[in-house]
Amino acid sequence: MKSKKILKNIGMTLVLPVATYLLFFILTRLTGNTGFGVGMDLQTIIYTSVYSCLISQAMTINLQTGRFDFAIGSTLVLSTIIGGDLAYKWGLGAFGMLACVMILAALCGLVSGLVYVILGLPPMVVSLGLAMIYEAIGFMYNNAKGLRLIGKMNYLIFSSFPNNIILMVIVLILLVIVYDYSKIGYNRRALAGGQKIAVDVGIREKKNAVICYVIAGALLGLAGCVYLSKYGMISPETGLSSSSYFMSAFLPMFIGSIFGRYSSQPIAVFMGAVVQAFLTSGLSALGASSSLMTVINGLVVCAFLIYSSNSYKLVEAKMFREKLEKANMAKGITAKANQG
Amino acid sequence: MAQRGELILETRKLTKHFGPTVALNAVDFKIYRGQITGLIGENGSGKSTITSIAAGMQPPTSGEMFFKGQPHHPSSMIEGIECGIGMIVQEQGTVPGISVAENIFLGEEKKFGKVLISRRKMQEEARKVLENIGLTNVDPAAPIESLNMQDRKLVEIAKTVYMKPEMLVVDETTTALSQSGREIIYDIMKKMRDDDKAVVFISHDLEELMEICDTLTVLRDGNFIATLDKEDFDEDLIKKYMVGREMTGDYYRSDYGTPISDEVVLKVDDVTTGEGMLMNFSMELHKGEILGIGGLSHCGMHELGKACFGETPVLRGTVTHVASGEKITTALNAMKHGLGYVSKDRDKEALVLTESIADNIVSAGYDKLKKGIFLMPSDTKKYVDKQVKDLSIKCASVKQDVQYLSGGNKQKVVFGKWIGRECDILILDCPTRGVDIGVKAAMYALINEMRLAGKSIIMISEEMAELIGMCDRLLILKDGQQSGEFFRSEDLNENDIIEVMI
């Protein structure tokens, strides 16, 4: 019984990525394209999965407790520019850079969290204000040049295989522990389910919120390093254009919220990121333009939203069928009794 | 006088103000060990206020409290629990999105690991906690939302008992429970009394209080009125204390033999609903009739009310508004044909708590009040003021948020919504649930007035006395189907009904 349940959970966790891969594999082979899902394309898929998964995890941790953080993109940009620059100037190497960027991003998260709990303003308002401030600091730093490390290969190690996957596995293990087996995770889920009741039994909502912001910040720092490793540079953003950094994070988050019950939410979010990467790469291999890809991506996000909002109807339909069968049986019994 | 145990909680001149409203007025109150103390009073009498202050849910405005002889001023529920006061509240106290075990040990996870929490240990311990109160059919690993309302309440009770409080407050919890659930909570209270702990039991059900409690304290309008020992319990005397006037119990209809019109206004034909138990059910409602619907919890009666108002999916069968011949399939359709519906779940399904009294009353009457695309403030004011006056809704202003009204006044606002609309058919699902005797009497008078004015009423209720006292005809449901029909008679009694109900 238990092993059956485990098998079902594994199957449900993998079904969507496997199905997406097979779909595009067949479609690309039918059109004569043999590049999808192998070689360089596979490496791009892995990079995209890791990068969007990290941002999506950072978004999910706050959004599920009702806090939409508009400063996600600006935190990533600011911490990567300053942290990367300092690490490079101080000659700290790749892991030193990773630590610098993560610490700075976590500090940005700490500031975001503290401002939110101290001011008591809606998270959207607070994060919009902070996004502008972070963008402005990133712009002012280094005379708006951002950070260029092109060619400094000893610093740019986090986007290539297998480093990116190792990084992802470590992050996922840590997140599963935090989400499912730690007090922080328990408290976070309780606050997401019923804030007042959770607070009444002593769960400290503000402390938990600040911790979530800090964890989200650290994850964004990691995402920043992966991004920097891929492109060798990062430019400052202004006018809230940093929001483009998290636009790809929605689909993994929605998939994570639907499939999380079969494994653990961080794993399901990663699976969502893999699905998105297959989708992007597959459409590209089929020759879709970037506008068409955006439209299709949007449609898939809508499809998942529609499903998650209406999934109860499937259960309901089954329940209704059973109820009608029961009513028919009862009717038969009554009719028989009347005849008798 | 009953023998008292050690004094555990004492309040001296305890006062609580909510703005200009005096919820508690210098109340002196004592709770002793080894006793179940009943607390009774009309809505807004201060029962929940005094216990919630003792449990740390809110601070008093002035006055003193002593718990086990020591000054007591908890600043939160946690402090209350740490002192030894556990409270089971009226509202749902479980958190969705987490498991039964996680709900039981909410805030106590550290017991199962300092860094990493052992789910297995937590679930094993949760199973013991549930078994301790006799709840053996609940899986500790199951998500809490997979449980029905009663089991969720029992999980909450198990959690409170697990904390081993010295004093347990049960605040109108039994209304949400069936008889089996009630038995569990009665046993817990009795066991605590036998273990020399103290229990405070708040309920509107006087019969229940008189049976379970050792002493009964009556509050009225925030004032302490009297404490009675078990040997002095007298229903009429307690009612007199509660409302400050004689209440002999005959606040139901006094007419018998009134003929029911032949004119059918609403027809339910072979209805099976998607939700609940209701199946293959048929009935007819006549003009000027109060049709009572009764049964045990989960018998399908609440779903019947919803189906008549187009509020729940009907899998088979029809509900027909006879005069127009139209089928009722949606609430909008029902309203168009003069139907009104007072839901059992007042706070969630009948009111918008964060909106004003005026907005709530007007909400069902926009189509009656609108002039083109406009609503005239003078018209809406007249419409609202009439309901507030006719129903004697106690409020500082019609702009006051409904959430701050007492249960009885909230229910009057719900009635006002539909009466203002001049509905011809009114479906009342537990219309007097959680309201005090004074408001109940006013509701019954109002329902009778509507009947005399030719309105047709479906009255769904879990109180048999109410159904017998108010209805022209009574249909009893069992397992979703009609199991009995009774006509208004002086000889009709609860025993006749119970026979077809169980």
Tab-separated table of C-alpha atoms in Angstrom, chain A residues 177 180-183 186-187 189-190 193-194 196-203 316 319-320 323-324 326-328 330-331 334, chain B residues 77-78 92-96 98 102 106 109 115-117 119 122 159 270 272-274 276-280 313 315-316 481:
chain	number	residue	atom	x	y	z
A	177	ILE	CA	14.402	20.480	4.929
A	180	ASP	CA	8.906	20.255	5.467
A	181	TYR	CA	11.037	19.475	8.476
A	182	SER	CA	11.856	22.752	10.204
A	183	LYS	CA	9.982	25.055	12.547
A	186	TYR	CA	5.800	24.583	9.734
A	187	ASN	CA	5.154	28.111	10.907
A	189	ARG	CA	2.511	26.920	6.281
A	190	ALA	CA	0.407	27.585	9.373
A	193	GLY	CA	-3.413	28.627	6.177
A	194	GLY	CA	-4.778	30.694	9.044
A	196	LYS	CA	-4.926	34.634	13.234
A	197	ILE	CA	-5.089	31.134	14.678
A	198	ALA	CA	-1.359	30.647	14.105
A	199	VAL	CA	-0.540	33.946	15.807
A	200	ASP	CA	-2.852	33.081	18.720
A	201	VAL	CA	-0.844	29.937	19.467
A	202	GLY	CA	2.394	31.867	19.598
A	203	ILE	CA	3.712	31.728	16.049
A	316	GLU	CA	-17.197	17.021	-7.470
A	319	MET	CA	-19.059	12.682	-6.057
A	320	PHE	CA	-22.202	13.654	-7.979
A	323	LYS	CA	-24.695	10.384	-5.264
A	324	LEU	CA	-27.009	9.788	-8.230
A	326	LYS	CA	-27.170	6.063	-4.420
A	327	ALA	CA	-30.379	8.019	-5.108
A	328	ASN	CA	-31.355	5.541	-7.837
A	330	ALA	CA	-32.853	4.288	-2.762
A	331	LYS	CA	-35.614	4.919	-5.283
A	334	THR	CA	-38.748	2.500	-2.035
B	77	MET	CA	-3.753	33.380	24.531
B	78	ILE	CA	-0.324	31.796	24.911
B	92	GLN	CA	-13.341	27.322	13.607
B	93	GLY	CA	-9.924	27.172	15.261
B	94	THR	CA	-8.025	24.884	12.899
B	95	VAL	CA	-5.650	25.951	10.153
B	96	PRO	CA	-6.235	24.678	6.615
B	98	ILE	CA	-1.619	21.580	7.190
B	102	GLU	CA	0.369	19.672	12.662
B	106	LEU	CA	0.741	24.039	16.156
B	109	GLU	CA	6.682	21.573	16.890
B	115	VAL	CA	16.410	21.361	14.349
B	116	LEU	CA	14.608	18.822	12.206
B	117	ILE	CA	11.051	17.876	13.075
B	119	ARG	CA	6.742	13.877	11.282
B	122	MET	CA	4.380	13.904	15.680
B	159	LYS	CA	-5.668	19.896	21.149
B	270	ASP	CA	-37.970	14.490	-6.882
B	272	THR	CA	-31.497	15.039	-5.474
B	273	THR	CA	-28.786	17.548	-4.619
B	274	GLY	CA	-25.089	17.252	-5.379
B	276	GLY	CA	-25.287	16.587	1.317
B	277	MET	CA	-27.716	13.736	1.776
B	278	LEU	CA	-30.894	15.023	0.114
B	279	MET	CA	-32.288	12.601	-2.481
B	280	ASN	CA	-35.563	11.870	-4.277
B	313	PRO	CA	-26.440	22.049	-7.668
B	315	LEU	CA	-28.540	16.691	-9.919
B	316	ARG	CA	-32.056	15.539	-10.629
B	481	GLN	CA	-35.468	11.383	2.448
